XYZ file of C-alpha atoms in Angstrom:
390
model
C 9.738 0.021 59.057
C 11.766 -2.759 60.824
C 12.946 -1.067 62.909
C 10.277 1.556 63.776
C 7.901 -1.699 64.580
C 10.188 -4.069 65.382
C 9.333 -6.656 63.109
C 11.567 -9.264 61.497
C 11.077 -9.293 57.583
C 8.526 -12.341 58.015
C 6.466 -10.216 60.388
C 6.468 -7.315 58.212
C 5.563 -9.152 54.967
C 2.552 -10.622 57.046
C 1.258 -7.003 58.050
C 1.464 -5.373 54.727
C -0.341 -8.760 53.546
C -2.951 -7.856 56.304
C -3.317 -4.500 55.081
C -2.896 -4.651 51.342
C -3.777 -8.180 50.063
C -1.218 -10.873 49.118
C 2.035 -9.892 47.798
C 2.766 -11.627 44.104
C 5.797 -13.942 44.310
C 7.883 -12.042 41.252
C 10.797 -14.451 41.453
C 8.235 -17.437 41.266
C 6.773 -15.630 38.222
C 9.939 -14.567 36.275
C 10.734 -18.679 36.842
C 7.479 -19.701 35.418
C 7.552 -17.327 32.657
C 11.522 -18.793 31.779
C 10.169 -22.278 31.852
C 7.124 -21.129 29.442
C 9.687 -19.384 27.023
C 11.655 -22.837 27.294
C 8.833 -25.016 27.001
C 7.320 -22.792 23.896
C 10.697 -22.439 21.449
C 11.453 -26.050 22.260
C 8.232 -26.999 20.864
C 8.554 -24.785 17.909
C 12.071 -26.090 16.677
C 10.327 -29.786 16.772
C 7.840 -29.181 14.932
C 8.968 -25.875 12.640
C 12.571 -27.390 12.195
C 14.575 -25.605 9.505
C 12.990 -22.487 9.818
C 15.380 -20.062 10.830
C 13.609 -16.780 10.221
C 10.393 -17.816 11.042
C 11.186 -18.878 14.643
C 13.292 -15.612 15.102
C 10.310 -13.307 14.044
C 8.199 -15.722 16.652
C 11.018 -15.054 19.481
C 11.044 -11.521 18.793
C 7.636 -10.942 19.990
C 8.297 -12.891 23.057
C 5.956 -14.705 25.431
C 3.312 -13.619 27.696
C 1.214 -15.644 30.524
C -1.793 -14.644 28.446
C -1.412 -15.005 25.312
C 0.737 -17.538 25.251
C -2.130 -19.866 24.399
C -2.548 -17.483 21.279
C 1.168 -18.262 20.591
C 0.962 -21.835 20.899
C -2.116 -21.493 18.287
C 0.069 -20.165 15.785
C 2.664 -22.290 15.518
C 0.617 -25.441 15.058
C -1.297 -23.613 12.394
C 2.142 -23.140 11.108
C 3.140 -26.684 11.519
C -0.062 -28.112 9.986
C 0.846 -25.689 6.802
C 4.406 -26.638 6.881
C 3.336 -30.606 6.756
C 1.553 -29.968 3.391
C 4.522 -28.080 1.665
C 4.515 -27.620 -1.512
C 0.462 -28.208 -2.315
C -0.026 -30.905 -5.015
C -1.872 -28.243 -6.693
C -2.449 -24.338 -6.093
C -5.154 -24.029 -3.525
C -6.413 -20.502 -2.185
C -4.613 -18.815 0.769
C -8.607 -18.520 2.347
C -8.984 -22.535 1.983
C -5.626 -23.412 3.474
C -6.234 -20.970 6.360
C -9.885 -22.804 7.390
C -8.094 -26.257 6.853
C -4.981 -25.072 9.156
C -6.375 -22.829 11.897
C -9.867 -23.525 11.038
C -10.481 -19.512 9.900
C -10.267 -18.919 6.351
C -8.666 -15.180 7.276
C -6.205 -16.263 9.785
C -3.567 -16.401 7.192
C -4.534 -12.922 5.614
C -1.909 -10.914 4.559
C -2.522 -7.460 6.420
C -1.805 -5.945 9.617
C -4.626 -8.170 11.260
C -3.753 -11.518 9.849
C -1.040 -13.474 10.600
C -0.233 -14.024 6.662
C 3.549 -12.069 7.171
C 4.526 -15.443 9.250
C 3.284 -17.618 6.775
C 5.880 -15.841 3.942
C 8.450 -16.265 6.161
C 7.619 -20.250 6.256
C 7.561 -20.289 3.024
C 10.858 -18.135 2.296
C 12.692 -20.582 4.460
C 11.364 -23.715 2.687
C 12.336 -22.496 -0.677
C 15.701 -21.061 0.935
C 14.481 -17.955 -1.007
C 15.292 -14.021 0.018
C 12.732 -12.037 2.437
C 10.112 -10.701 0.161
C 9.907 -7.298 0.479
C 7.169 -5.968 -1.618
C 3.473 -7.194 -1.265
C 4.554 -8.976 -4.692
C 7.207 -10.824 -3.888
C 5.170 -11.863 -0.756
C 2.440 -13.433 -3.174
C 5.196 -14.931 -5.500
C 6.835 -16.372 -2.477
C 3.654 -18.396 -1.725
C 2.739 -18.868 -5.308
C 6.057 -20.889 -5.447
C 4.545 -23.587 -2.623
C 1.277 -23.770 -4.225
C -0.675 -20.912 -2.435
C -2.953 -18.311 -3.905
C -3.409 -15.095 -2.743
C -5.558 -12.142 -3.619
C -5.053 -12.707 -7.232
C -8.897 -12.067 -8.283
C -9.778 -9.262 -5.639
C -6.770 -7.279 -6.246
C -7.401 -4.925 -9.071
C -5.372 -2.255 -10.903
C -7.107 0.290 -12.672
C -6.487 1.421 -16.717
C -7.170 4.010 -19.131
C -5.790 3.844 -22.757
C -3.300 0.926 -22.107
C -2.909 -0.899 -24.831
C -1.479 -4.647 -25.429
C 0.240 -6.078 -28.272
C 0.028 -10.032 -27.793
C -1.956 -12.531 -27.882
C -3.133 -13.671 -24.461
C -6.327 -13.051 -22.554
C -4.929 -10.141 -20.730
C -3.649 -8.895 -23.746
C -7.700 -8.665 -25.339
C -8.485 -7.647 -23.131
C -6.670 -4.587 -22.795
C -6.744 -3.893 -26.584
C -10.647 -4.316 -26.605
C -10.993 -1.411 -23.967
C -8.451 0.681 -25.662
C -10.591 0.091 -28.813
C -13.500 1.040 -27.261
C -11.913 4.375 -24.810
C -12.852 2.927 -21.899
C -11.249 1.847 -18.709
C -10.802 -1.632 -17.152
C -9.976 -3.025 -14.097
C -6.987 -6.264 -14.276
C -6.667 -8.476 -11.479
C -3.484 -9.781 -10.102
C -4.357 -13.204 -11.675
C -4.558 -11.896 -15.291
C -1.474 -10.103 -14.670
C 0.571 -13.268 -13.428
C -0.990 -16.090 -15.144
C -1.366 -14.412 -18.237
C 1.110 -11.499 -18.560
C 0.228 -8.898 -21.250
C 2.846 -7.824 -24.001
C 2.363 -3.987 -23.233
C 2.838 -1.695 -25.857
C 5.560 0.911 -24.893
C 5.219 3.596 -27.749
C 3.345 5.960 -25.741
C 4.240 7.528 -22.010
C 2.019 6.285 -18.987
C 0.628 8.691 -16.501
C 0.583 7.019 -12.808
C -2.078 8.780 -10.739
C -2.960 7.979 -7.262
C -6.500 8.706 -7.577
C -9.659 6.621 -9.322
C -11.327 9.726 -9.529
C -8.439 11.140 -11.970
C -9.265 8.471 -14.532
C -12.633 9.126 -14.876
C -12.089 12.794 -15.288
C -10.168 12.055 -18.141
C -12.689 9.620 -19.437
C -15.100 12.364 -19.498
C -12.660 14.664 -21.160
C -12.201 12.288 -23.915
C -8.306 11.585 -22.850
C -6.335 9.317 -25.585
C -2.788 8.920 -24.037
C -2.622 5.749 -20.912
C -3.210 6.266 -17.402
C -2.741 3.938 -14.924
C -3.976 4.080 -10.775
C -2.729 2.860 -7.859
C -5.867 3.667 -6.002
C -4.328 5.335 -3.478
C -1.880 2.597 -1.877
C 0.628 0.213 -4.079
C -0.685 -3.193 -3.570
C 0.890 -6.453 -5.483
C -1.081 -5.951 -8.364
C 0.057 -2.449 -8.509
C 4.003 -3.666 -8.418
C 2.899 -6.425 -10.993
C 1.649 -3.929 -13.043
C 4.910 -1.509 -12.795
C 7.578 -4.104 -13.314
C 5.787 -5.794 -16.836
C 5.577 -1.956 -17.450
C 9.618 -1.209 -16.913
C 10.559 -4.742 -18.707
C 8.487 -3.992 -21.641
C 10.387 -0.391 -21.680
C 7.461 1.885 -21.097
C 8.124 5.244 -20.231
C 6.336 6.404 -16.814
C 5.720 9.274 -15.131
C 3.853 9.554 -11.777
C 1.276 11.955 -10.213
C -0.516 11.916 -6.727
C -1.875 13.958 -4.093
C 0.722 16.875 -2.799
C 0.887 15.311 0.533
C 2.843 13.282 2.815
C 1.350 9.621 1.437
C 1.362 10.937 -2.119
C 4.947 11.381 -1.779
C 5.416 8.488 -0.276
C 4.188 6.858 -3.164
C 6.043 8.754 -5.508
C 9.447 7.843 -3.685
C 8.546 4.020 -4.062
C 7.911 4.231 -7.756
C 10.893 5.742 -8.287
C 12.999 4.078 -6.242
C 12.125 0.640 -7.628
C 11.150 1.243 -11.045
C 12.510 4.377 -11.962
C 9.453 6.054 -12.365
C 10.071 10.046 -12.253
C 7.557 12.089 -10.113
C 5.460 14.796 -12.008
C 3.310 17.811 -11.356
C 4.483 17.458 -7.722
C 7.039 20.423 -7.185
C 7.046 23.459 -5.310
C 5.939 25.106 -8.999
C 2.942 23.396 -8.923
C 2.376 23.591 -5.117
C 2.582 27.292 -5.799
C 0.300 27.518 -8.937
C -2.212 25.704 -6.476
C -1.893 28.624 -3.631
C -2.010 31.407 -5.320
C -5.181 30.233 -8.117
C -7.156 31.743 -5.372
C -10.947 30.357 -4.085
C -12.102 26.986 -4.605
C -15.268 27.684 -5.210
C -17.309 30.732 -4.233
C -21.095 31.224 -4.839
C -24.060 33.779 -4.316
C -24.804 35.942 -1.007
C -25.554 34.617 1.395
C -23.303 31.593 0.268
C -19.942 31.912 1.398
C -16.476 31.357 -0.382
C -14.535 28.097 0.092
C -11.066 30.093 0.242
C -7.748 27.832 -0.388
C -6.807 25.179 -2.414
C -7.810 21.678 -0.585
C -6.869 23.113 3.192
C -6.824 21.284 6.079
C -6.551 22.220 9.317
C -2.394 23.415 10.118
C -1.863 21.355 12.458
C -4.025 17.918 13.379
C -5.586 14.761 11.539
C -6.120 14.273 7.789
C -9.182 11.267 7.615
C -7.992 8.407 5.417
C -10.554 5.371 5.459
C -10.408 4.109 9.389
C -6.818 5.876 10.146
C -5.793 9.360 10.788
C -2.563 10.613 9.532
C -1.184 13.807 10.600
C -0.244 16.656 8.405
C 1.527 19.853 8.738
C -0.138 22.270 6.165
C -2.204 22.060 3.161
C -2.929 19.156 1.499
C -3.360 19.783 -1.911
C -5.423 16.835 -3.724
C -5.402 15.454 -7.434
C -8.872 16.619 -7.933
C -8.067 20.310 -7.688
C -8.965 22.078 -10.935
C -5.547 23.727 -11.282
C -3.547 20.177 -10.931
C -6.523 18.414 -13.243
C -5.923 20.398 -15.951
C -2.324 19.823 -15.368
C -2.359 16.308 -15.823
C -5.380 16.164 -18.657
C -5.405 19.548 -20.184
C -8.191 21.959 -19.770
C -11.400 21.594 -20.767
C -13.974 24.385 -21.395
C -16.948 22.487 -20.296
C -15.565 21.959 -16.993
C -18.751 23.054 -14.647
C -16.818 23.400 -11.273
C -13.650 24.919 -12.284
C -12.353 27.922 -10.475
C -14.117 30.625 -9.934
C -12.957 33.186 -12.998
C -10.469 30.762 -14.274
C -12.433 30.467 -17.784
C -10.826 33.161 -20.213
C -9.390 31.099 -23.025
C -8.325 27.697 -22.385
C -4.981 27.839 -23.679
C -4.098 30.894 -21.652
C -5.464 29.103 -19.100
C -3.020 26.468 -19.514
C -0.311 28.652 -20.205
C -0.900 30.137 -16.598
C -0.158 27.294 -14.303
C 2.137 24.921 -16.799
C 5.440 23.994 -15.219
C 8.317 24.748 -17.341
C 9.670 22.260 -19.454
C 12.771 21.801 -19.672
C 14.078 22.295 -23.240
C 16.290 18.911 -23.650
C 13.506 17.250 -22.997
C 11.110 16.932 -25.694
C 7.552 16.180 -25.513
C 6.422 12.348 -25.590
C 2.872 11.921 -26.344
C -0.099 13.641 -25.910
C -2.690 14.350 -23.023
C -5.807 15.293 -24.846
C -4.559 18.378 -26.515
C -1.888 19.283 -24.214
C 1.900 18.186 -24.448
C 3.197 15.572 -22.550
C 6.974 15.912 -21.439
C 8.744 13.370 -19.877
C 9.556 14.659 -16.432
C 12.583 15.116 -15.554
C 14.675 11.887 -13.563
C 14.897 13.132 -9.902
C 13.918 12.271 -6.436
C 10.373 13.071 -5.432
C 11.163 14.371 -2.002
């Protein structure tokens, strides 16, 4: 272009200005975004000194021209909060939010909040390890005085029963009394720890649904549910469960976040998968229509299909999936998990000839050195055997 027009670079930076609009000086930028970088950390170790974690996770996401006013934002809010460690007395993770960033969820401990930064404050202060369970994130902050979560996390029971002499322990033993199910928050389970009783097995289940199917078949053995996620109250619940010796097995839906699950309770507690196999998986795909009615009314063929290939709808995200996903509420798995139950009014279609052939049809095997533990209704129980859910 020089050369065709004869220009010298001036000239040509003047004509493409002319034709194009002004040309962005990117060495003037790259200098003003150094000096914002320097300017920004600089700050930070004044006023978050001995934080060594916390400042690297702030590095990491770097700096940007706009939003480093957001940045900025945070790390006073983090200052403020690190000027009042440890609290005089536990206050609410809500309450020190609004009184350090002046929005009671700034703080909050999900994907939207900025709550993971505010561990690793605390971690640092304490000189403690990186949580890395939603647990040991709440215990972290529990050791500087904040509260989080503990009343509206819950963990849903069946059948559990307590043998001491707390709150949390009536509590359970009242609703095992009385066969019926109730809900413990993550502040019964940490301020007032239960003495669980560990003579029977607990069944882990993924779904709420699952419990109340067994309330209505009159189930006597303990169920416990995650409600489809672990959550701290969930890991709370697990670790009393494995100090107290209770023998676990766990149960969710044959797909990929079911197994997911199942890998995480065993991996940290020990807690052996069940009813999730390729037997079972196969019992599923070959029991035929889900439900079929009258002409005109057409059969609903498979087990719990989805589409092959595309989007399984959980809540507000969309996780993709590679086959069928076979759920906990399917008749075949149910009666798995609970035993059968003659009364069932939507089981499938021409399943119904005796019960207890019934069973006998789609019962994994058990293996013989491993001898039933307790009871499911009517149904035997075995402990399932110690091996990797995947």
């Amino acid at each position: 272009m020089l050369r065709a027009l004869d220009l010298s670079p001036d000239e040509l930076r003047e004509v493409v200005e002319q034709s194009v609009g002004e040309i962005p000086s990117l060495a003037e930028d790259r200098r003003r975004a150094a000096q914002l970088r320097t300017d920004i950390w600089a700050y930070a170790s004044m006023v978050l000194p001995d934080t060594p974690r916390l400042t690297a996770r702030l590095q990491a996401r770097g700096v940007v021209d706009d939003r480093a006013g957001e940045l900025r934002w945070l790390i006073d809010a983090l200052a403020r909060v690190r000027a009042k460690l440890p609290l005089s007395r536990p206050a609410t993770l809500a309450r020190l939010s609004l009184n350090c960033a002046g929005d009671p969820h700034y703080f909050d401990l999900n994907d939207a909040g900025q709550g993971a930064r505010l561990v690793l404050l605390a971690a640092d202060l304490l000189g403690a390890d990186t949580p890395d369970t939603p647990a040991a994130e709440r215990a972290v902050l529990a050791r500087v005085g904040i509260v989080a979560d503990s009343l509206s996390q819950t963990v849903l029971v069946l059948n559990v029963n307590a043998t001491g002499s707390g709150p949390t322990d009536r509590i359970l033993r009242l609703a095992y009394e009385d066969q019926r199910a109730a809900h413990l928050t993550l502040h019964d389970l940490t301020l007032d720890p239960p003495a669980l009783d560990g003579s029977e097995q607990w069944l882990v289940v993924e779904n709420p649904s699952v419990v109340h199917e067994a309330l209505m078949r009159g189930v006597r053995s303990p169920i416990v549910c995650t409600s489809g996620t672990l959550t701290a109250v969930d890991h709370v619940l697990l670790n009393l469960a494995r100090a107290s010796g209770v023998r676990m097995a766990y149960s969710g839906d044959l797909d990929t976040g079911g197994r997911n699950i199942a890998s995480a309770v065993f991996r940290r507690y020990g807690v052996p998968s069940r009813d999730m196999d390729e037997e079972a998986r196969g019992a599923v795909l070959v029991g035929g229509a889900l439900a079929e009615g009258p002409s005109p009314v057409p059969t609903l063929d498979g087990p719990s299909y989805t589409q092959a290939s595309g989007g399984l709808e959980s809540g507000n995200r969309t996780k993709e999936v590679t086959g069928p996903v076979i759920f906990q509420e399917h008749p075949i798995l149910l009666d798995r998990l609970l035993g059968p139950d003659p009364r069932d009014p939507l089981p499938l279609p021409g399943s119904w000839i005796t019960p207890s052939s019934a069973r006998e049809d789609v019962r994994a095997p058990v293996p013989e050195e491993i001898p039933p533990t307790s009871t499911l209704g009517t149904v035997p129980f075995p402990q399932a055997p110690v091996s990797s859910p995947d």
